[in-house]
mmCIF file of C-alpha atoms in Angstrom:
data_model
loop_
_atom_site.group_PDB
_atom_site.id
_atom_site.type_symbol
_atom_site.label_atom_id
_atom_site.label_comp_id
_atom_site.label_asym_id
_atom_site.label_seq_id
_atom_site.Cartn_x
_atom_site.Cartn_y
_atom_site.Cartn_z
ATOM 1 C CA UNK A 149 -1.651 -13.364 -4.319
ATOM 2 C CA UNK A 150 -3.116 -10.808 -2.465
ATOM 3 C CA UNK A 151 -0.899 -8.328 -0.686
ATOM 4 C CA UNK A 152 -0.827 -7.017 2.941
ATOM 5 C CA UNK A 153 -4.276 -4.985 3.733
ATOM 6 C CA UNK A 154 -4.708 -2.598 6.422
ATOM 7 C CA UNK A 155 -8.114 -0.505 7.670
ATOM 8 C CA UNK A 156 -9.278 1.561 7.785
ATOM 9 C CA UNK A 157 -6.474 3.398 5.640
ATOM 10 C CA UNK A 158 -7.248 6.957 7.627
ATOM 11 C CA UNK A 159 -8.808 7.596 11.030
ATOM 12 C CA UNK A 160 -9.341 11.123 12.776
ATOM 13 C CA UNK A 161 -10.542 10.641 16.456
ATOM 14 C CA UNK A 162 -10.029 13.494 18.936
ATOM 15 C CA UNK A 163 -8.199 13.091 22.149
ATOM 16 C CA UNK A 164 -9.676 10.190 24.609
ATOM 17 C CA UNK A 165 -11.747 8.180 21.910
ATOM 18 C CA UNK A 166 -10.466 4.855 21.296
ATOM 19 C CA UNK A 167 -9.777 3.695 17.879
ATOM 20 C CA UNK A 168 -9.092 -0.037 16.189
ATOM 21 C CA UNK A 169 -6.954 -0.888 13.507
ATOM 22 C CA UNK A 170 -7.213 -4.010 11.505
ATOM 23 C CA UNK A 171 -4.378 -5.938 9.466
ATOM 24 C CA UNK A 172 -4.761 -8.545 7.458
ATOM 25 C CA UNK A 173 -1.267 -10.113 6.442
ATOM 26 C CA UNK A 174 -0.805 -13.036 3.523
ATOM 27 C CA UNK A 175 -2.038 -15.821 4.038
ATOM 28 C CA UNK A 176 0.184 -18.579 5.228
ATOM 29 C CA UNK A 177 2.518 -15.950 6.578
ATOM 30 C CA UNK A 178 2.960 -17.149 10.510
ATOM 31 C CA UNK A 179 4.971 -13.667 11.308
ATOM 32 C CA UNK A 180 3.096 -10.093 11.875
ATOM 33 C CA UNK A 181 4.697 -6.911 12.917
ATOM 34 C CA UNK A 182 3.549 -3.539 13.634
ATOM 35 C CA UNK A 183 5.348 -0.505 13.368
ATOM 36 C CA UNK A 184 4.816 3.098 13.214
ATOM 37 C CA UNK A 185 5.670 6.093 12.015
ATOM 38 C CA UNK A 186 5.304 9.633 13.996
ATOM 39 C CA UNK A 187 5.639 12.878 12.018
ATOM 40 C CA UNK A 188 8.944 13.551 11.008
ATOM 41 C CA UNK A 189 10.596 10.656 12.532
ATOM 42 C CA UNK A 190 11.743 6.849 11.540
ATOM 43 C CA UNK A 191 9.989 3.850 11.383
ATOM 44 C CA UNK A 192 9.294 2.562 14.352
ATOM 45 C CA UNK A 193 8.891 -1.510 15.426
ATOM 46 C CA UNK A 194 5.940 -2.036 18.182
ATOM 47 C CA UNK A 195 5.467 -5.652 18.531
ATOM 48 C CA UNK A 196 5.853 -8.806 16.605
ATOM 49 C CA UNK A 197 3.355 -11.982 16.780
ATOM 50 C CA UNK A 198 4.196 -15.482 15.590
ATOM 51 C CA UNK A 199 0.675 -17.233 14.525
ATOM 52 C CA UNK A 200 -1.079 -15.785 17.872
ATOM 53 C CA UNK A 201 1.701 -15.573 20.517
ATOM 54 C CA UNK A 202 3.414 -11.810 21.162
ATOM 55 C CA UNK A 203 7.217 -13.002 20.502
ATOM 56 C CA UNK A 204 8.030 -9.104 21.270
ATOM 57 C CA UNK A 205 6.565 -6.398 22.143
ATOM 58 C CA UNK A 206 9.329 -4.516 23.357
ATOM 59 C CA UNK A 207 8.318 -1.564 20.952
ATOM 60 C CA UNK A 208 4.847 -1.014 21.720
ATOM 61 C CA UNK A 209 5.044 2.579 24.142
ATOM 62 C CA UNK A 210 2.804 2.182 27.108
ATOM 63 C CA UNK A 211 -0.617 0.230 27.964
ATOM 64 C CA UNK A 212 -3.007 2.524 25.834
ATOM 65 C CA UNK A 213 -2.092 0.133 22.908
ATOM 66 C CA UNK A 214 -3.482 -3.943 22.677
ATOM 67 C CA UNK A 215 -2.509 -5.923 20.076
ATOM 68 C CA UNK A 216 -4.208 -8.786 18.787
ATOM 69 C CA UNK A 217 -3.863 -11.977 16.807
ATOM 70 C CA UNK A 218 -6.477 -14.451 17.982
ATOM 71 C CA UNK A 219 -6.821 -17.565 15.745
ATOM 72 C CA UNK A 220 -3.150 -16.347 14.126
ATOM 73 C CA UNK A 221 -4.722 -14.708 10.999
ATOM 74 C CA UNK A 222 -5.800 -10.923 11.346
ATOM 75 C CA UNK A 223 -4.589 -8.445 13.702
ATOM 76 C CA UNK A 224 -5.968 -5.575 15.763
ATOM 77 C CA UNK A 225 -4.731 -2.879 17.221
ATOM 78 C CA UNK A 226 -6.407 -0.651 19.417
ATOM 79 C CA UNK A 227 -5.135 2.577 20.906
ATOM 80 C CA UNK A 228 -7.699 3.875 24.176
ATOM 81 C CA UNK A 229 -7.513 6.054 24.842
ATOM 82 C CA UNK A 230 -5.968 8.109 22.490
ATOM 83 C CA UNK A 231 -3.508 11.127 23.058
ATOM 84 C CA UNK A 232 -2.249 13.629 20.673
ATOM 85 C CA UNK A 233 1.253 11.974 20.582
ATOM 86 C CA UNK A 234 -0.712 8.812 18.643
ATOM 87 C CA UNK A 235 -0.894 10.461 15.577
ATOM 88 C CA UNK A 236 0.967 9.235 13.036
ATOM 89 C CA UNK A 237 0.913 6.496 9.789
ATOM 90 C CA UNK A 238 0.779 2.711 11.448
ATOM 91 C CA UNK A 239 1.885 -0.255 9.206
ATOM 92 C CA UNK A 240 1.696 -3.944 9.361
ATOM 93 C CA UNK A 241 3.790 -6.197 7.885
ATOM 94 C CA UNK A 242 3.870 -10.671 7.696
ATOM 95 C CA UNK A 243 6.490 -12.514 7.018
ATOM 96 C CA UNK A 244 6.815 -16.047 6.401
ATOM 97 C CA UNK A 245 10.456 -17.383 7.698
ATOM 98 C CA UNK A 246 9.808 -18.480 11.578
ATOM 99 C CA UNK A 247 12.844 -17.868 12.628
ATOM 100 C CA UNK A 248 15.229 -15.077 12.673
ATOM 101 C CA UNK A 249 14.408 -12.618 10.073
ATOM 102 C CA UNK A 250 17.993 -11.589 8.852
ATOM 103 C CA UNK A 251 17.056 -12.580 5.730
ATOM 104 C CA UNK A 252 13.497 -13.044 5.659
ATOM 105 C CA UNK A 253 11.436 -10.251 3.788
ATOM 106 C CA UNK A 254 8.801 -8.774 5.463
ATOM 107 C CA UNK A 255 5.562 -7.546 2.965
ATOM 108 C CA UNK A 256 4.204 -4.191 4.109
ATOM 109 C CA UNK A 257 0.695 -2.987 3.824
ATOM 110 C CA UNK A 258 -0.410 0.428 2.660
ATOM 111 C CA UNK A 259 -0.188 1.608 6.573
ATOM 112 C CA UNK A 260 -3.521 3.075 8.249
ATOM 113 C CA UNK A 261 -2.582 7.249 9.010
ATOM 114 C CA UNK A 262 -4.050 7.819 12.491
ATOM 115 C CA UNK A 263 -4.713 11.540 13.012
ATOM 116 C CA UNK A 264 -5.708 12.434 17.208
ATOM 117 C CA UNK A 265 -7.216 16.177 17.276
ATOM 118 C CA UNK B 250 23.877 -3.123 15.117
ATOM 119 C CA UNK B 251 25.522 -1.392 11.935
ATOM 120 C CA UNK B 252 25.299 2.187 11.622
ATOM 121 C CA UNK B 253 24.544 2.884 8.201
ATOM 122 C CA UNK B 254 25.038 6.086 6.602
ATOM 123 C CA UNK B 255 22.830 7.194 3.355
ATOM 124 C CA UNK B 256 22.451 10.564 1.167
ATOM 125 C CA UNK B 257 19.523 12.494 2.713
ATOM 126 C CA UNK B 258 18.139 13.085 -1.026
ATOM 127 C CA UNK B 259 19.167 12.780 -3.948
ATOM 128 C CA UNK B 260 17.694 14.437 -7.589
ATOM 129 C CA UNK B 261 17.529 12.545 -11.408
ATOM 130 C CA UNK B 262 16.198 12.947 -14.492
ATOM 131 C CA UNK B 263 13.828 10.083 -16.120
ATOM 132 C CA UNK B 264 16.138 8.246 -18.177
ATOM 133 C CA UNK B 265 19.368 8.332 -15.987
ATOM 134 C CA UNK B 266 20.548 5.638 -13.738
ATOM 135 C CA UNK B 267 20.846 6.170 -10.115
ATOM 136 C CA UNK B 268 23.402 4.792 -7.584
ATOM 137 C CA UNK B 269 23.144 5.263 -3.813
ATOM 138 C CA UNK B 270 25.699 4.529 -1.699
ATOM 139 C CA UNK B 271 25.140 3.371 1.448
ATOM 140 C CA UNK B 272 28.442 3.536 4.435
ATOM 141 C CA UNK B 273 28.088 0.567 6.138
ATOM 142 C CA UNK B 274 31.749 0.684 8.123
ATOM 143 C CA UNK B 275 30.976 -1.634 11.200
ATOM 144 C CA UNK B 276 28.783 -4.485 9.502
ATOM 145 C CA UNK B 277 29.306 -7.695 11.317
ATOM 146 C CA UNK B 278 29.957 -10.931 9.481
ATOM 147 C CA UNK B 279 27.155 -12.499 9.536
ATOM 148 C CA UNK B 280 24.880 -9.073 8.318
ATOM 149 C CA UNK B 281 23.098 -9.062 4.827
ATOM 150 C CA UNK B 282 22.540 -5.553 3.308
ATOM 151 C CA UNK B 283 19.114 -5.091 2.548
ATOM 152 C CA UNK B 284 17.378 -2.299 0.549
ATOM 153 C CA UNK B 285 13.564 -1.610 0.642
ATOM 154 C CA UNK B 286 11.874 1.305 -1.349
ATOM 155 C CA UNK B 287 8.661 3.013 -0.318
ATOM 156 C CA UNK B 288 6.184 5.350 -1.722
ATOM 157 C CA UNK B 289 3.977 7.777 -0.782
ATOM 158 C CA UNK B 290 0.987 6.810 1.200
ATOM 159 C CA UNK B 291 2.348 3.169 0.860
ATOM 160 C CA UNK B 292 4.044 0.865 3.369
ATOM 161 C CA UNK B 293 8.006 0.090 2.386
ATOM 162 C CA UNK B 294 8.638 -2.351 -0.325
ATOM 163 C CA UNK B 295 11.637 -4.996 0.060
ATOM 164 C CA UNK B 296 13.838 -4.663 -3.697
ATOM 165 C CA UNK B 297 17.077 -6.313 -3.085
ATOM 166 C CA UNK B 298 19.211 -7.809 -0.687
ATOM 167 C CA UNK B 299 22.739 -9.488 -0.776
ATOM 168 C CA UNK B 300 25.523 -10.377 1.181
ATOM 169 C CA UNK B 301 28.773 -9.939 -1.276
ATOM 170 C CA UNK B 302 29.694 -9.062 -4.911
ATOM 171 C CA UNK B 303 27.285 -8.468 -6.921
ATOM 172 C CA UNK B 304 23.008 -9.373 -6.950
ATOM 173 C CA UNK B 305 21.077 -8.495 -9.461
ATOM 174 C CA UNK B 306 17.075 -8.486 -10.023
ATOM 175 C CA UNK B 307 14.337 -6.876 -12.269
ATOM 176 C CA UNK B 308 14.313 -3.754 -10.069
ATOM 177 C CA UNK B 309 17.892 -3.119 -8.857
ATOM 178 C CA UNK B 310 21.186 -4.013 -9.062
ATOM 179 C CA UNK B 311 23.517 -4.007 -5.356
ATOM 180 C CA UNK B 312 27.406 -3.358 -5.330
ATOM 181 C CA UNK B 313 29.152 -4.577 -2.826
ATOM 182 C CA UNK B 314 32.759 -4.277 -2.472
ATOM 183 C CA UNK B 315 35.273 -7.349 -0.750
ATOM 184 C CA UNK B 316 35.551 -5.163 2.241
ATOM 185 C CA UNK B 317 31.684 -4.836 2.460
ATOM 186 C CA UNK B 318 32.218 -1.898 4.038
ATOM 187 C CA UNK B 319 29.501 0.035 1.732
ATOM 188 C CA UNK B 320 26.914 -1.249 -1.055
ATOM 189 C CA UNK B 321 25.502 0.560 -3.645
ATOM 190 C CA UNK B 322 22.438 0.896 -4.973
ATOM 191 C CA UNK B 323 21.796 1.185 -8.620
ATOM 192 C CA UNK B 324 18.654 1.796 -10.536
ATOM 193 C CA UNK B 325 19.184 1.738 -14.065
ATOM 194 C CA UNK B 326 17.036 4.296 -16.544
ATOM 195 C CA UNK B 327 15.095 5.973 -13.274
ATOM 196 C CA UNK B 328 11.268 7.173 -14.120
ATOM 197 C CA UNK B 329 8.941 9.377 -12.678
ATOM 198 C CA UNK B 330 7.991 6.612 -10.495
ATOM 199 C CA UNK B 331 11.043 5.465 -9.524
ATOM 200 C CA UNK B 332 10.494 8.627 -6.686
ATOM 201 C CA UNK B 333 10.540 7.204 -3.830
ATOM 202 C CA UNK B 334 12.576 7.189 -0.066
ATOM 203 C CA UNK B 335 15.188 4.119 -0.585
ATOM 204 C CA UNK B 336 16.437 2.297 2.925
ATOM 205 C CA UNK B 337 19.415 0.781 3.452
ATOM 206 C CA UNK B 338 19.338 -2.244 5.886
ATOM 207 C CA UNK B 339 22.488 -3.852 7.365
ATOM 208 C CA UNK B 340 22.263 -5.948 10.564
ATOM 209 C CA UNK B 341 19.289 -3.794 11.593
ATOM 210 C CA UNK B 342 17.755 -5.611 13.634
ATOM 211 C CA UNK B 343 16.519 -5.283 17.251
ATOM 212 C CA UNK B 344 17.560 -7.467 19.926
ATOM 213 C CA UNK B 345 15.373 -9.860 19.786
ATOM 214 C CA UNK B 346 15.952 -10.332 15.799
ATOM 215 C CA UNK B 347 12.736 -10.072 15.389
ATOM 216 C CA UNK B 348 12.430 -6.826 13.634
ATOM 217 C CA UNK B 349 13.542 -4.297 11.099
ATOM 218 C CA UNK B 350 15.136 -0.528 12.171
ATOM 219 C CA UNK B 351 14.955 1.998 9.646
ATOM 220 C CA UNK B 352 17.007 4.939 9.662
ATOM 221 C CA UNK B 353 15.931 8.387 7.518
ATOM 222 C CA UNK B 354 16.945 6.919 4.134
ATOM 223 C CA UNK B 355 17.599 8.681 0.859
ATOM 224 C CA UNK B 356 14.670 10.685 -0.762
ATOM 225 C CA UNK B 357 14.729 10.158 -4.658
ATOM 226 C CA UNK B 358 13.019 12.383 -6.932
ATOM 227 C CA UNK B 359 12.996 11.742 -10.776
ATOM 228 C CA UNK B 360 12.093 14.474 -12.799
ATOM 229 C CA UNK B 361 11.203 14.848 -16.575
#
């Protein structure tokens, strides 16, 4: 079974451009997260879908970033435009339980590394 | 949401077995401890998750005492690629319980 992909797995845009990143989560798996990590700091959650509904995007930072999930498969996320702050290693991750996910295990991908120059 | 508390890094030879212990003092009844392992350049990797006693798997075993008040880790006969940050997960979730919250977790490095 084919894993959690991400791409592109690195991307160097300078300041202003706009940049896209794709996830592609198991198949059958109705949950997708993003979440990011900046230099030297914790992993941090953005937003979650269910199929192709937002059930929270409480973590996503301001309205550069769009996520989305049409037809509840892949996922896009799209940063425009970018600021230096941005950089930084951005993973997805699907899960399969629809409900609370105390116990559910989320399957990470490989993360895409966003660097902003 | 319980605090957890985790060795910043920790250092092993190939061969040895490795237990991290993970301070857990205000977990909540109804929180599992979860542990998830990542690598470089990868994204984390779920290994083992319990709620009491004792759970055991091909990767890991997890300790827990009665008072659940800490869990250990345990990797038996570490190898070089057993390097790796380990998280420790209890009731980390966000409001919403919809996501995970990772704290710094404990570096491992496994030298020959």
């Amino acid at each position: 079974e084919a894993g959690v992909t991400q791409f592109p797995s690195h991307s160097v845009i300078e300041k202003g451009q706009t940049v896209t990143l794709r996830c592609d989560p198991i198949s059958g798996h109705d949950n997708l997260y993003w979440y990011r990590r900046v230099m030297g700091k914790e992993i941090k959650f953005l937003l979650h879908f269910v199929k192709e509904s937002k059930q929270d995007e409480s973590g996503m930072p301001n309205n550069r970033f769009l996520a989305e999930r049409t037809g509840g498969t892949y996922s896009t996320l799209k940063v425009q435009p970018a600021e230096l702050e941005d950089s930084g290693v951005y993973f997805c991750a699907s899960s399969q339980d629809p409900g609370r996910v105390s116990t559910d295990t989320q399957y990470f991908g490989p993360g895409t590394r966003l660097t902003v120059l | 949401l319980a605090k957890t508390t985790q060795p910043i890094s920790m250092d092993s030879y190939e061969g040895q077995e490795v237990n991290i212990t993970c301070s857990h003092n205000n977990i909540a009844t109804n929180d599992y401890i979860t542990w998830y392992q990542q690598f470089p350049s990868q994204g984390p990797r779920f290994i083992i998750q319990g709620y009491k006693t004792k759970v055991t798997n091909e990767v890991a075993s997890l300790f827990i005492p009665a008072d659940r008040k800490s869990s250990t880790l345990s990797l038996p006969r570490v190898s070089l690629s057993d390097t790796a940050v380990y998280y420790c997960l209890v009731g980390a979730f966000n409001q919403a319980g919809t996501a995970l919250i990772f704290g710094k977790g404990t570096t491992l490095s496994v030298s020959s």
